Coordinates of N, CA and C in Angstrom, one line a residue:
M189 N -11.0 -0.9 -4.7 CA -10.9 -2.1 -3.9 C -11.8 -3.2 -4.5
F190 N -11.4 -4.4 -4.5 CA -12.1 -5.5 -5.0 C -13.3 -5.8 -4.2
Q191 N -14.5 -6.1 -4.8 CA -15.7 -6.4 -4.1 C -16.5 -7.4 -4.8
V192 N -17.3 -8.2 -4.1 CA -18.3 -9.1 -4.7 C -19.6 -8.8 -3.9
T193 N -20.7 -9.0 -4.6 CA -22.0 -8.8 -4.1 C -22.7 -10.1 -3.8
I194 N -23.3 -10.2 -2.6 CA -24.0 -11.4 -2.1 C -25.3 -11.0 -1.5
T195 N -26.3 -11.8 -1.8 CA -27.6 -11.6 -1.1 C -27.8 -12.6 0.0
V196 N -28.1 -12.2 1.2 CA -28.3 -13.1 2.3 C -29.5 -14.0 2.1
R197 N -29.3 -15.3 2.2 CA -30.4 -16.2 1.9 C -31.0 -16.7 3.2
G198 N -32.2 -17.1 3.2 CA -33.0 -17.5 4.4 C -32.4 -18.6 5.1
Y199 N -31.8 -19.6 4.4 CA -31.3 -20.8 5.1 C -30.0 -20.5 5.8
E200 N -29.4 -19.2 5.6 CA -28.2 -18.9 6.3 C -28.4 -18.2 7.7
L201 N -29.7 -18.1 8.0 CA -30.0 -17.4 9.3 C -30.0 -18.3 10.5
D202 N -29.7 -17.7 11.6 CA -29.8 -18.5 12.9 C -31.1 -18.4 13.5
S203 N -31.3 -18.9 14.7 CA -32.6 -18.9 15.4 C -33.1 -17.5 15.8
L204 N -32.2 -16.5 15.8 CA -32.6 -15.1 16.1 C -33.1 -14.4 14.8
G205 N -32.9 -15.0 13.7 CA -33.4 -14.4 12.4 C -32.3 -13.5 11.7
H206 N -31.1 -13.6 12.2 CA -30.0 -12.9 11.5 C -29.0 -13.9 11.0
L207 N -28.1 -13.3 10.2 CA -27.1 -14.2 9.5 C -26.2 -14.9 10.6
N208 N -26.2 -16.2 10.4 CA -25.4 -17.1 11.3 C -23.9 -16.6 11.3
Q209 N -23.3 -16.6 12.4 CA -21.9 -16.1 12.5 C -20.9 -16.8 11.6
A210 N -21.1 -18.1 11.4 CA -20.1 -18.8 10.6 C -20.2 -18.4 9.1
V211 N -21.4 -18.0 8.7 CA -21.6 -17.6 7.3 C -20.8 -16.4 6.9
Y212 N -20.5 -15.5 7.9 CA -19.6 -14.4 7.6 C -18.3 -14.9 7.0
L213 N -17.8 -15.9 7.6 CA -16.5 -16.5 7.2 C -16.6 -17.1 5.8
Q214 N -17.8 -17.7 5.5 CA -18.0 -18.2 4.1 C -18.0 -17.1 3.1
Y215 N -18.7 -16.0 3.4 CA -18.7 -14.8 2.5 C -17.3 -14.3 2.3
A216 N -16.5 -14.2 3.4 CA -15.1 -13.7 3.3 C -14.3 -14.6 2.4
E217 N -14.4 -15.9 2.6 CA -13.7 -16.9 1.8 C -14.1 -16.8 0.3
H218 N -15.4 -16.7 0.1 CA -15.9 -16.5 -1.3 C -15.2 -15.3 -2.0
A219 N -15.1 -14.2 -1.3 CA -14.5 -13.0 -1.9 C -13.0 -13.2 -2.1
R220 N -12.3 -13.9 -1.2 CA -10.9 -14.2 -1.4 C -10.7 -15.1 -2.7
W221 N -11.5 -16.1 -2.9 CA -11.4 -16.9 -4.1 C -11.7 -16.1 -5.4
E222 N -12.7 -15.2 -5.2 CA -13.1 -14.4 -6.4 C -12.1 -13.4 -6.8
I223 N -11.3 -12.8 -5.8 CA -10.3 -11.9 -6.2 C -9.1 -12.6 -6.9
L224 N -8.9 -13.9 -6.5 CA -7.9 -14.7 -7.2 C -8.3 -14.9 -8.6
R225 N -9.6 -15.3 -8.7 CA -10.2 -15.5 -10.1 C -10.1 -14.3 -11.0
A226 N -10.4 -13.1 -10.4 CA -10.3 -11.9 -11.1 C -8.9 -11.5 -11.5
A227 N -7.9 -12.0 -10.8 CA -6.5 -11.8 -11.1 C -6.0 -12.9 -12.1
G228 N -6.9 -13.7 -12.5 CA -6.6 -14.7 -13.6 C -6.0 -16.0 -13.0
L229 N -6.2 -16.3 -11.7 CA -5.6 -17.4 -11.1 C -6.7 -18.4 -10.6
S230 N -6.8 -19.6 -11.1 CA -7.8 -20.6 -10.7 C -7.2 -21.5 -9.6
Q231 N -8.1 -22.2 -8.9 CA -7.6 -23.2 -7.9 C -6.7 -24.2 -8.6
E232 N -7.1 -24.6 -9.8 CA -6.4 -25.6 -10.6 C -4.9 -25.1 -10.9
A233 N -4.8 -23.9 -11.2 CA -3.5 -23.3 -11.5 C -2.6 -23.3 -10.3
L234 N -3.3 -23.0 -9.1 CA -2.5 -23.0 -7.9 C -2.0 -24.4 -7.6
L235 N -2.8 -25.4 -7.7 CA -2.4 -26.7 -7.4 C -1.3 -27.2 -8.4
T236 N -1.5 -26.8 -9.6 CA -0.5 -27.2 -10.6 C 0.9 -26.6 -10.3
S237 N 0.8 -25.4 -9.8 CA 2.1 -24.7 -9.4 C 2.7 -25.2 -8.1
G238 N 2.0 -26.1 -7.4 CA 2.5 -26.7 -6.2 C 2.4 -25.9 -4.9
I239 N 1.6 -24.9 -5.0 CA 1.3 -24.1 -3.8 C -0.2 -23.9 -3.6
A240 N -0.5 -23.5 -2.4 CA -1.9 -23.2 -2.1 C -2.0 -22.2 -0.9
P241 N -2.9 -21.3 -0.9 CA -3.1 -20.4 0.2 C -3.6 -21.1 1.4
V242 N -3.1 -20.6 2.6 CA -3.6 -21.2 3.8 C -3.9 -20.1 4.8
A243 N -5.0 -20.2 5.5 CA -5.4 -19.2 6.5 C -4.8 -19.6 7.8
M244 N -4.1 -18.7 8.5 CA -3.4 -19.0 9.7 C -4.1 -18.3 10.9
E245 N -4.9 -17.2 10.7 CA -5.5 -16.5 11.8 C -6.6 -15.7 11.1
T246 N -7.8 -15.7 11.8 CA -8.9 -14.9 11.4 C -9.6 -14.2 12.5
T247 N -9.9 -13.0 12.4 CA -10.6 -12.2 13.4 C -11.8 -11.6 12.8
I248 N -13.0 -11.7 13.4 CA -14.2 -11.1 12.9 C -14.7 -10.1 13.9
K249 N -15.0 -8.9 13.5 CA -15.7 -7.9 14.3 C -17.1 -7.7 13.7
Y250 N -18.1 -8.1 14.5 CA -19.5 -8.0 14.0 C -20.0 -6.6 14.4
R251 N -20.5 -5.8 13.5 CA -20.9 -4.5 13.7 C -22.4 -4.3 13.6
R252 N -23.1 -4.9 12.6 CA -24.5 -4.8 12.5 C -25.1 -6.1 12.0
E253 N -26.3 -6.4 12.4 CA -26.9 -7.7 11.9 C -27.3 -7.6 10.5
L254 N -27.3 -8.8 9.9 CA -27.8 -9.0 8.5 C -28.9 -9.9 8.5
R255 N -29.9 -9.6 7.7 CA -31.2 -10.4 7.7 C -31.4 -10.9 6.2
A256 N -32.3 -11.9 6.1 CA -32.6 -12.4 4.8 C -33.0 -11.3 3.8
G257 N -32.5 -11.4 2.6 CA -32.7 -10.5 1.6 C -31.8 -9.3 1.5
D258 N -31.0 -9.1 2.6 CA -30.1 -8.0 2.6 C -29.0 -8.2 1.5
E259 N -28.7 -7.2 0.7 CA -27.7 -7.4 -0.2 C -26.4 -6.7 0.4
V260 N -25.3 -7.4 0.3 CA -24.1 -6.9 0.8 C -22.9 -7.0 -0.2
T261 N -21.9 -6.1 0.0 CA -20.7 -6.2 -0.7 C -19.6 -6.7 0.2
V262 N -18.8 -7.6 -0.3 CA -17.7 -8.1 0.5 C -16.4 -7.7 -0.2
S263 N -15.6 -6.9 0.5 CA -14.4 -6.4 -0.1 C -13.2 -7.4 0.2
C264 N -12.1 -7.2 -0.5 CA -10.9 -8.0 -0.2 C -9.7 -7.2 -0.6
E265 N -8.8 -7.0 0.4 CA -7.6 -6.3 0.2 C -6.4 -7.0 0.8
F266 N -5.5 -7.4 0.0 CA -4.3 -8.0 0.5 C -3.3 -7.0 1.1
R267 N -2.7 -7.3 2.2 CA -1.7 -6.4 2.8 C -0.4 -7.1 2.9
W268 N 0.6 -6.6 2.1 CA 1.8 -7.2 1.9 C 2.9 -6.6 2.8
G269 N 3.7 -7.5 3.3 CA 4.9 -7.1 4.2 C 6.0 -8.0 3.9
D270 N 6.9 -8.1 4.8 CA 8.1 -9.0 4.7 C 7.8 -10.3 5.4
G271 N 8.5 -11.3 5.1 CA 8.3 -12.6 5.8 C 7.4 -13.6 5.0
R272 N 7.0 -14.6 5.8 CA 6.3 -15.7 5.2 C 4.8 -15.6 5.2
T273 N 4.3 -14.5 5.8 CA 2.9 -14.3 5.9 C 2.4 -13.0 5.2
F274 N 1.1 -12.8 5.0 CA 0.6 -11.6 4.5 C -0.8 -11.4 5.2
G275 N -1.3 -10.2 5.1 CA -2.6 -9.9 5.7 C -3.6 -9.8 4.7
V276 N -4.9 -10.0 5.1 CA -6.1 -9.8 4.3 C -7.1 -9.0 5.1
H277 N -7.5 -7.9 4.6 CA -8.6 -7.1 5.2 C -9.8 -7.1 4.4
Q278 N -11.0 -7.4 5.0 CA -12.2 -7.5 4.3 C -13.3 -6.8 5.1
E279 N -14.2 -6.2 4.4 CA -15.4 -5.5 5.0 C -16.6 -6.1 4.3
I280 N -17.6 -6.3 5.2 CA -18.9 -6.7 4.7 C -19.9 -5.6 5.0
R281 N -20.4 -5.0 3.9 CA -21.2 -3.8 4.0 C -22.6 -4.0 3.3
K282 N -23.6 -3.4 3.9 CA -24.9 -3.3 3.3 C -24.8 -2.3 2.1
T283 N -25.7 -2.4 1.2 CA -25.7 -1.5 0.1 C -25.8 0.0 0.4
D284 N -26.3 0.3 1.6 CA -26.4 1.7 2.0 C -25.1 2.1 2.7
G285 N -24.1 1.3 2.7 CA -22.8 1.6 3.2 C -22.5 1.2 4.7
T286 N -23.6 0.7 5.3 CA -23.5 0.3 6.7 C -22.5 -0.8 6.9
L287 N -21.5 -0.7 7.7 CA -20.5 -1.8 8.0 C -21.2 -2.8 8.9
A288 N -21.3 -4.0 8.3 CA -21.9 -5.1 9.1 C -20.8 -6.0 9.8
A289 N -19.6 -6.1 9.2 CA -18.6 -6.9 9.8 C -17.2 -6.5 9.1
E290 N -16.2 -6.7 9.9 CA -14.8 -6.6 9.4 C -14.1 -8.0 9.7
V291 N -13.4 -8.4 8.7 CA -12.7 -9.7 8.8 C -11.3 -9.4 8.5
D292 N -10.4 -9.7 9.4 CA -9.0 -9.6 9.2 C -8.3 -10.9 9.4
G293 N -7.4 -11.2 8.5 CA -6.7 -12.5 8.6 C -5.2 -12.4 8.3
V294 N -4.6 -13.5 8.7 CA -3.2 -13.7 8.3 C -3.1 -15.0 7.5
G295 N -2.4 -14.9 6.4 CA -2.3 -16.1 5.5 C -0.9 -16.3 5.1
G296 N -0.8 -17.4 4.4 CA 0.5 -17.7 3.8 C 0.3 -18.6 2.6
L297 N 1.4 -18.9 2.0 CA 1.3 -19.9 0.8 C 2.1 -21.1 1.3
I298 N 1.4 -22.3 1.2 CA 2.1 -23.5 1.6 C 2.6 -24.3 0.4
D299 N 3.8 -24.8 0.5 CA 4.4 -25.6 -0.6 C 3.7 -27.0 -0.4
L300 N 3.1 -27.5 -1.4 CA 2.3 -28.7 -1.2 C 3.2 -30.0 -1.1
K301 N 4.5 -29.9 -1.5 CA 5.4 -31.0 -1.3 C 6.0 -31.1 0.1
T302 N 6.5 -29.9 0.5 CA 7.2 -29.9 1.8 C 6.2 -29.6 3.0
R303 N 5.0 -29.1 2.7 CA 4.0 -28.8 3.7 C 4.5 -27.7 4.6
K304 N 5.3 -26.8 4.1 CA 5.8 -25.6 4.8 C 5.5 -24.3 4.0
L305 N 5.4 -23.2 4.8 CA 5.2 -22.0 4.1 C 6.4 -21.6 3.2
V306 N 6.0 -21.0 2.1 CA 7.1 -20.5 1.2 C 7.7 -19.3 1.8
A307 N 9.0 -19.0 1.5 CA 9.7 -18.0 2.2 C 9.2 -16.6 1.8
D308 N 8.8 -16.4 0.5 CA 8.4 -15.0 0.1 C 7.1 -15.1 -0.7
P309 N 6.0 -15.2 0.0 CA 4.7 -15.3 -0.7 C 4.4 -14.2 -1.7
R310 N 4.9 -13.0 -1.4 CA 4.6 -11.9 -2.4 C 5.2 -12.2 -3.7
E311 N 6.5 -12.7 -3.8 CA 7.1 -13.0 -5.1 C 6.5 -14.2 -5.7
R312 N 6.1 -15.2 -5.0 CA 5.4 -16.4 -5.5 C 4.1 -16.0 -6.2
W313 N 3.3 -15.2 -5.5 CA 2.0 -14.7 -6.0 C 2.3 -14.0 -7.4
K314 N 3.3 -13.1 -7.4 CA 3.6 -12.3 -8.6 C 4.0 -13.3 -9.7
A315 N 4.7 -14.3 -9.4 CA 5.2 -15.2 -10.5 C 4.1 -16.0 -11.1
I316 N 3.0 -16.3 -10.4 CA 2.0 -17.2 -10.9 C 0.7 -16.5 -11.3
T317 N 0.6 -15.2 -10.9 CA -0.7 -14.5 -11.2 C -0.6 -13.7 -12.4
P318 N -1.6 -14.0 -13.4 CA -1.6 -13.2 -14.6 C -1.8 -11.7 -14.5
E319 N -2.6 -11.3 -13.5 CA -2.9 -9.9 -13.2 C -2.6 -9.6 -11.7
P320 N -1.3 -9.5 -11.4 CA -0.9 -9.3 -10.0 C -1.4 -8.0 -9.4
A321 N -1.6 -7.0 -10.2 CA -2.1 -5.7 -9.7 C -3.4 -5.8 -9.0
T322 N -4.2 -6.8 -9.4 CA -5.5 -7.0 -8.7 C -5.3 -7.4 -7.3
L323 N -4.2 -8.0 -7.0 CA -3.9 -8.5 -5.6 C -3.0 -7.4 -4.9
G324 N -2.9 -6.2 -5.5 CA -2.1 -5.2 -4.9 C -0.6 -5.4 -5.0
L325 N -0.2 -6.2 -6.0 CA 1.2 -6.4 -6.3 C 1.7 -5.6 -7.5

């Protein structure tokens, strides 16, 4: 499973001294862009191809607090099905394996000209991604 490592920074904390809830989303998005990069796909290549990923729904389940200096891994796994959308499952874990949060989302690929979701995102990802296996394709 694809993972990136991040160290919690002091300026990301809330008034209670733990990671601000919105930062979990930033960590998850960072991992999503990094898996695309690992698959050989840059933001520029996406734009050039006329499509872009879009988040349609995100759910976070907070399990354990994170504090400044904690090192975490953020995983990213695409879940493919039929239709215009796909799932993304992510886990944020401390280095000791403790699950700090789960992030589940529904995404799609938007056609930048028509501003509508493409009919088969799985096939479009395959067509433009140099290493589609990284995305579970």
